[in-house]
Amino acid sequence: MSLALSIQPFSDVLDIYGDADSSSTFSLSGHVSVSLVSPSSLFVRRRPAARVLLQSLTITFDGQSETLSPATGYAPVRLCSITRELLPGGPADLSNEGHEDSDKPCLWNVVFDIPVPGWLPTTSVYGDASLQAAGTSYALYVTATFVDTNKGHSSFSFANICGPVRSCTRTIDARRRSIILRRFVEPQPGPSSSTFQMSAYFVDAHHAPDSEGSSRRSIPGDVLKKIQVVASIPSATTMNETSLPFVLRIRGKDLDDSERKHLKITEFSVDVEQIEVYRTHSSRGDVDEYPIPPQSRQPPRIPLRNPHPTHTLYDTGLLGTFGSSIKRSFSILPPTESGRYIISGDGHIFTLGHSASPEDDWYTLETKIPISTEPHMCDWAGMQKRRITESSPLFSVAHYMHVVICCEYNPADSGETILERLQFSLPVKHVNVPEVTIPSRTATVENQSEDVQKNLPCTQTLPAYSQLFHSNGERKVDYSIPLPLYEPPSAS
C-alpha cells in the first residue's frame, strides 16, 4: 500500500491589499490531493486492493522571519502558525477496490480555506549577502495520520513482510509548498500627475549641523522663527515610479522691510533615504502591534520548520556575542543626481509679493525628485535596492526625504554675510499598486487553450474584498465616475 499527499493551492502567490492591519484577513484556498495505490506483489500477478483508515489530515500555514548580519548574528521568529483539520467529521475509509491493477492511483481532493492575517509582512530576502539568503518566508505543510486496514490477503509483497514490525498508526507528510505574500495599496489619484494625493506638512525647520564649529555667527532666532515653510509630497509613491513630486512653499510672516531686504534663500537640496533596521528581539510594543505566537511557541522552544542552515552554529554560542540591532541606510537618488537646486534670481524671495500685504505671499518651488529604480552599490547586505516601506518584528524599512534650505542674511549693522542651513525631514511611503491588465480586443478565444483557461486561479479574476467594501461592510463607491446626465422623460 502506498499513500501520498500533495498540496495544490489555487495560486502560490497571495496578494494582500491595504495597509498592514491585524483586524483583516485574506483567504488562501486550494486542495490537498490524497492518492492511494496498491502494493506490488512478488508472486501474485493480481495486486490486492489497498485500504486505509484516514484518521487525520491537517494543513498548517506557517510564517517565519530570520535576520542574519555580522553585527547581530542570527535571530529567528515565528510570525504565525495556523492549523486546520480537513476531516472535521471524523476518520475517512479510503480504498482503491476495483482499480487494483491500474497504474494510476486513486485520488481524493480535500479542499481547504485558510484565513491569513492581514498584518503579516511580505515575502522578502534580506541579511548577510555572503551567506545563504535569509528573510521572511511562508509555506504550507500537510500531515496525515492513517491506519493500514488492508489485512487478510495472501499475496507475498514487501509490505506484508515488513508489516509485523511496523506501527499500526502511521504518519506521512506532504512536500513543503512555498507561498509568496505580496502587498498592494489602492491608488488615490489627486489633482497632480502622481498616483496618490499630495500631503502638505507645515514643518518646523531647524539648524543643520555645522562642521565648521559653533563659534560661527548665526541668523538671529527672532528672524528665523518668522520663516514659514510648507512642504508637499504624495501620501505614497509606487515602486515603479522614477520620480517624486515635491512642492516647497516659503513665506516670511511678520518680517519687517529691513529683514525682508537682507534675507535671501539661495538654494535647497533634497535627498531620499532608505533606512533598514535589523533586530534580534521584538520589543514589548512590537508584541502589541504584531500578534505573533507567544514565547512558548517561539524558537528555540519550538524550532522553525525551515530554519536557515547556519542556525545551529549561532545556537551553540561559539561564534561570540552580538549586538541587538544594526542600521543600514543609503540614498535612493540616482548616482548622477546631486539633489541640489539653485534658486533663480538674486534670492530675495521675500520681497517679490504682489498682494497688498507681503505676508500673504508664498514663494512656491515645484520640482520632481528623481528616484533610482536599479541598485547601484553593494555592501554586507548585498545590493542597495529600493524596498517598500514596511515594518515587522525583526526587520523594518523606512523612507525619509531630507530637505536643506540655504539662507543668507546681511545684518544692517555690519557688512558680514551670515550663512545658515535649515533642515527638516518628511516620511515617505513606498508601496506597490495592483496592475490593471486590459484584455486586447484582437485576442480570440480560439487562440487560447481551454485547459489554460480552466487552470487559471480565481485570484486572477476575482478582486479582493477590501477592493469592493470598506472595513465596516459598506460598499466602496468610485466617485471619479460621473453620474449620467438627467434626461426628462419623453412625452408619450
Coordinates of N, CA and C in Angstrom, one line a residue, residues 213-301:
G213 N 32.1 74.3 13.3 CA 32.2 74.7 14.7 C 31.0 75.6 15.1
S214 N 30.8 75.7 16.4 CA 29.7 76.5 17.0 C 30.1 78.0 17.1
S215 N 31.3 78.4 16.9 CA 31.7 79.8 17.0 C 31.2 80.6 15.9
R216 N 30.7 80.0 14.8 CA 30.3 80.8 13.7 C 29.0 81.6 14.0
R217 N 28.9 82.8 13.6 CA 27.7 83.6 13.8 C 26.5 83.0 13.1
S218 N 25.3 83.1 13.7 CA 24.1 82.6 13.1 C 23.1 83.7 12.9
I219 N 22.1 83.4 12.1 CA 21.0 84.3 11.9 C 20.2 84.4 13.2
P220 N 19.8 85.6 13.6 CA 19.1 85.8 14.8 C 17.8 84.9 14.9
G221 N 17.5 84.3 16.0 CA 16.4 83.4 16.1 C 15.1 84.1 15.9
D222 N 14.9 85.4 16.3 CA 13.7 86.1 16.1 C 13.4 86.3 14.6
V223 N 14.4 86.2 13.7 CA 14.2 86.3 12.3 C 13.9 84.9 11.7
L224 N 14.6 83.9 12.1 CA 14.3 82.6 11.6 C 12.9 82.1 11.9
K225 N 12.4 82.4 13.1 CA 11.1 81.9 13.5 C 10.0 82.5 12.7
K226 N 10.3 83.6 12.0 CA 9.3 84.2 11.1 C 9.2 83.5 9.8
I227 N 10.1 82.6 9.5 CA 10.1 81.9 8.2 C 9.2 80.7 8.3
Q228 N 8.1 80.7 7.5 CA 7.2 79.6 7.5 C 7.4 78.7 6.2
V229 N 7.4 77.4 6.4 CA 7.7 76.5 5.4 C 6.6 75.5 5.3
V230 N 6.0 75.2 4.1 CA 5.1 74.2 3.9 C 5.6 73.3 2.8
A231 N 5.8 72.0 3.0 CA 6.3 71.1 2.0 C 5.2 70.1 1.7
S232 N 5.0 69.7 0.4 CA 4.0 68.8 0.0 C 4.7 67.7 -0.8
I233 N 4.3 66.5 -0.5 CA 4.7 65.3 -1.2 C 3.6 64.3 -1.3
P234 N 3.6 63.4 -2.2 CA 2.5 62.4 -2.3 C 2.4 61.6 -1.0
S235 N 1.1 61.2 -0.7 CA 0.9 60.4 0.5 C 1.6 59.0 0.4
A236 N 1.9 58.6 -0.8 CA 2.7 57.4 -1.1 C 3.2 57.5 -2.5
T237 N 4.2 56.7 -2.8 CA 4.8 56.6 -4.2 C 4.9 55.2 -4.5
T238 N 4.7 54.9 -5.8 CA 4.7 53.5 -6.2 C 6.2 53.1 -6.5
M239 N 6.4 51.8 -6.5 CA 7.7 51.2 -6.7 C 8.2 51.4 -8.2
N240 N 7.2 51.5 -9.1 CA 7.6 51.7 -10.5 C 7.7 53.1 -10.9
E241 N 7.5 54.1 -10.0 CA 7.7 55.5 -10.4 C 9.2 55.9 -10.3
T242 N 9.6 56.7 -11.2 CA 11.0 57.1 -11.3 C 11.2 58.5 -10.7
S243 N 10.2 59.2 -10.3 CA 10.4 60.5 -9.7 C 9.3 60.7 -8.6
L244 N 9.6 61.7 -7.8 CA 8.7 62.0 -6.6 C 8.4 63.5 -6.7
P245 N 7.1 63.8 -6.9 CA 6.7 65.3 -6.9 C 7.0 65.9 -5.6
F246 N 7.5 67.1 -5.6 CA 7.8 67.8 -4.4 C 7.5 69.3 -4.6
V247 N 6.8 69.9 -3.7 CA 6.4 71.3 -3.7 C 6.8 71.9 -2.4
L248 N 7.6 73.0 -2.5 CA 8.1 73.7 -1.3 C 7.5 75.2 -1.3
R249 N 6.8 75.6 -0.3 CA 6.2 76.9 -0.2 C 6.8 77.6 1.0
I250 N 7.4 78.8 0.8 CA 8.0 79.6 1.8 C 7.5 81.0 1.9
R251 N 7.3 81.5 3.1 CA 6.9 82.9 3.2 C 7.5 83.5 4.5
G252 N 7.6 84.8 4.5 CA 8.2 85.5 5.7 C 7.0 86.2 6.4
K253 N 6.5 85.6 7.5 CA 5.4 86.2 8.2 C 6.0 87.1 9.3
D254 N 5.5 88.3 9.3 CA 5.8 89.3 10.3 C 7.2 89.8 10.1
L255 N 7.9 89.6 9.0 CA 9.2 90.2 8.7 C 9.0 91.7 8.4
D256 N 9.9 92.5 8.9 CA 9.8 93.9 8.6 C 10.5 94.1 7.3
D257 N 10.4 95.4 6.8 CA 11.0 95.6 5.4 C 12.5 95.4 5.4
S258 N 13.2 95.8 6.5 CA 14.6 95.7 6.6 C 15.0 94.2 6.6
E259 N 14.3 93.4 7.3 CA 14.6 91.9 7.4 C 14.3 91.3 6.0
R260 N 13.3 91.7 5.3 CA 13.0 91.1 4.0 C 14.1 91.5 3.0
K261 N 14.6 92.7 3.2 CA 15.7 93.1 2.2 C 17.0 92.4 2.4
H262 N 17.3 92.0 3.7 CA 18.6 91.5 4.0 C 18.6 89.9 4.0
L263 N 17.4 89.3 3.9 CA 17.3 87.8 4.0 C 17.1 87.2 2.6
K264 N 17.9 86.2 2.3 CA 17.8 85.6 1.0 C 17.7 84.1 1.2
I265 N 17.1 83.4 0.2 CA 17.1 81.9 0.1 C 17.9 81.7 -1.2
T266 N 19.0 81.0 -1.1 CA 19.9 80.8 -2.3 C 19.7 79.5 -3.0
E267 N 19.5 78.4 -2.2 CA 19.3 77.1 -2.8 C 18.7 76.2 -1.8
F268 N 18.3 75.0 -2.3 CA 17.9 74.0 -1.4 C 18.3 72.6 -2.0
S269 N 18.5 71.6 -1.1 CA 18.9 70.3 -1.5 C 17.9 69.3 -0.9
V270 N 17.8 68.2 -1.7 CA 16.9 67.1 -1.3 C 17.6 65.8 -1.4
D271 N 17.3 64.9 -0.4 CA 17.8 63.6 -0.5 C 16.7 62.6 0.0
V272 N 16.6 61.5 -0.6 CA 15.6 60.5 -0.2 C 16.4 59.3 0.3
E273 N 16.2 59.0 1.6 CA 17.0 58.0 2.3 C 16.1 56.7 2.6
Q274 N 16.7 55.6 2.4 CA 16.1 54.3 2.8 C 16.9 53.8 4.1
I275 N 16.1 53.5 5.1 CA 16.7 53.0 6.4 C 16.2 51.6 6.7
E276 N 17.1 50.7 6.8 CA 16.8 49.3 7.1 C 17.3 49.0 8.5
V277 N 16.5 48.5 9.4 CA 16.8 48.1 10.7 C 16.7 46.6 10.9
Y278 N 17.8 46.0 11.3 CA 17.8 44.6 11.6 C 17.9 44.4 13.1
R279 N 16.9 43.6 13.7 CA 16.9 43.4 15.2 C 17.0 41.9 15.5
T280 N 17.3 41.7 16.8 CA 17.4 40.3 17.2 C 16.2 39.9 18.1
H281 N 15.5 40.9 18.7 CA 14.4 40.7 19.6 C 13.3 41.7 19.3
S282 N 12.1 41.3 19.5 CA 10.9 42.1 19.4 C 10.7 42.9 20.7
S283 N 10.4 44.1 20.6 CA 10.1 44.9 21.8 C 8.7 44.6 22.3
R284 N 8.4 45.1 23.5 CA 7.0 44.9 24.0 C 6.0 45.6 23.2
G285 N 6.3 46.8 22.6 CA 5.4 47.4 21.7 C 5.2 46.7 20.5
D286 N 6.2 46.0 20.0 CA 6.0 45.2 18.8 C 5.1 44.0 19.0
V287 N 5.1 43.4 20.2 CA 4.2 42.3 20.5 C 2.8 42.8 20.4
D288 N 2.5 44.0 20.9 CA 1.2 44.5 20.8 C 0.8 44.8 19.4
E289 N 1.7 45.3 18.6 CA 1.4 45.6 17.2 C 1.3 44.4 16.3
Y290 N 2.2 43.5 16.6 CA 2.2 42.2 15.7 C 1.8 41.1 16.6
P291 N 0.6 40.5 16.4 CA 0.1 39.4 17.2 C 0.8 38.1 16.8
I292 N 2.1 38.0 17.1 CA 2.9 36.8 16.8 C 2.6 35.7 17.9
P293 N 2.9 34.5 17.7 CA 2.7 33.5 18.7 C 3.5 33.8 20.0
P294 N 3.1 33.3 21.1 CA 3.8 33.6 22.4 C 5.2 32.9 22.4
Q295 N 6.0 33.3 23.4 CA 7.3 32.8 23.6 C 7.4 31.3 23.7
S296 N 6.3 30.7 24.2 CA 6.3 29.2 24.4 C 6.3 28.5 23.0
R297 N 5.9 29.2 22.0 CA 5.9 28.6 20.6 C 6.9 29.2 19.7
Q298 N 7.9 29.9 20.3 CA 8.9 30.5 19.5 C 10.2 29.7 19.7
P299 N 11.1 29.8 18.7 CA 12.4 29.1 18.8 C 13.2 29.7 20.0
P300 N 14.0 29.0 20.7 CA 14.4 27.6 20.4 C 13.4 26.5 21.1
R301 N 12.4 27.0 21.8 CA 11.5 26.0 22.4 C 10.8 25.2 21.4

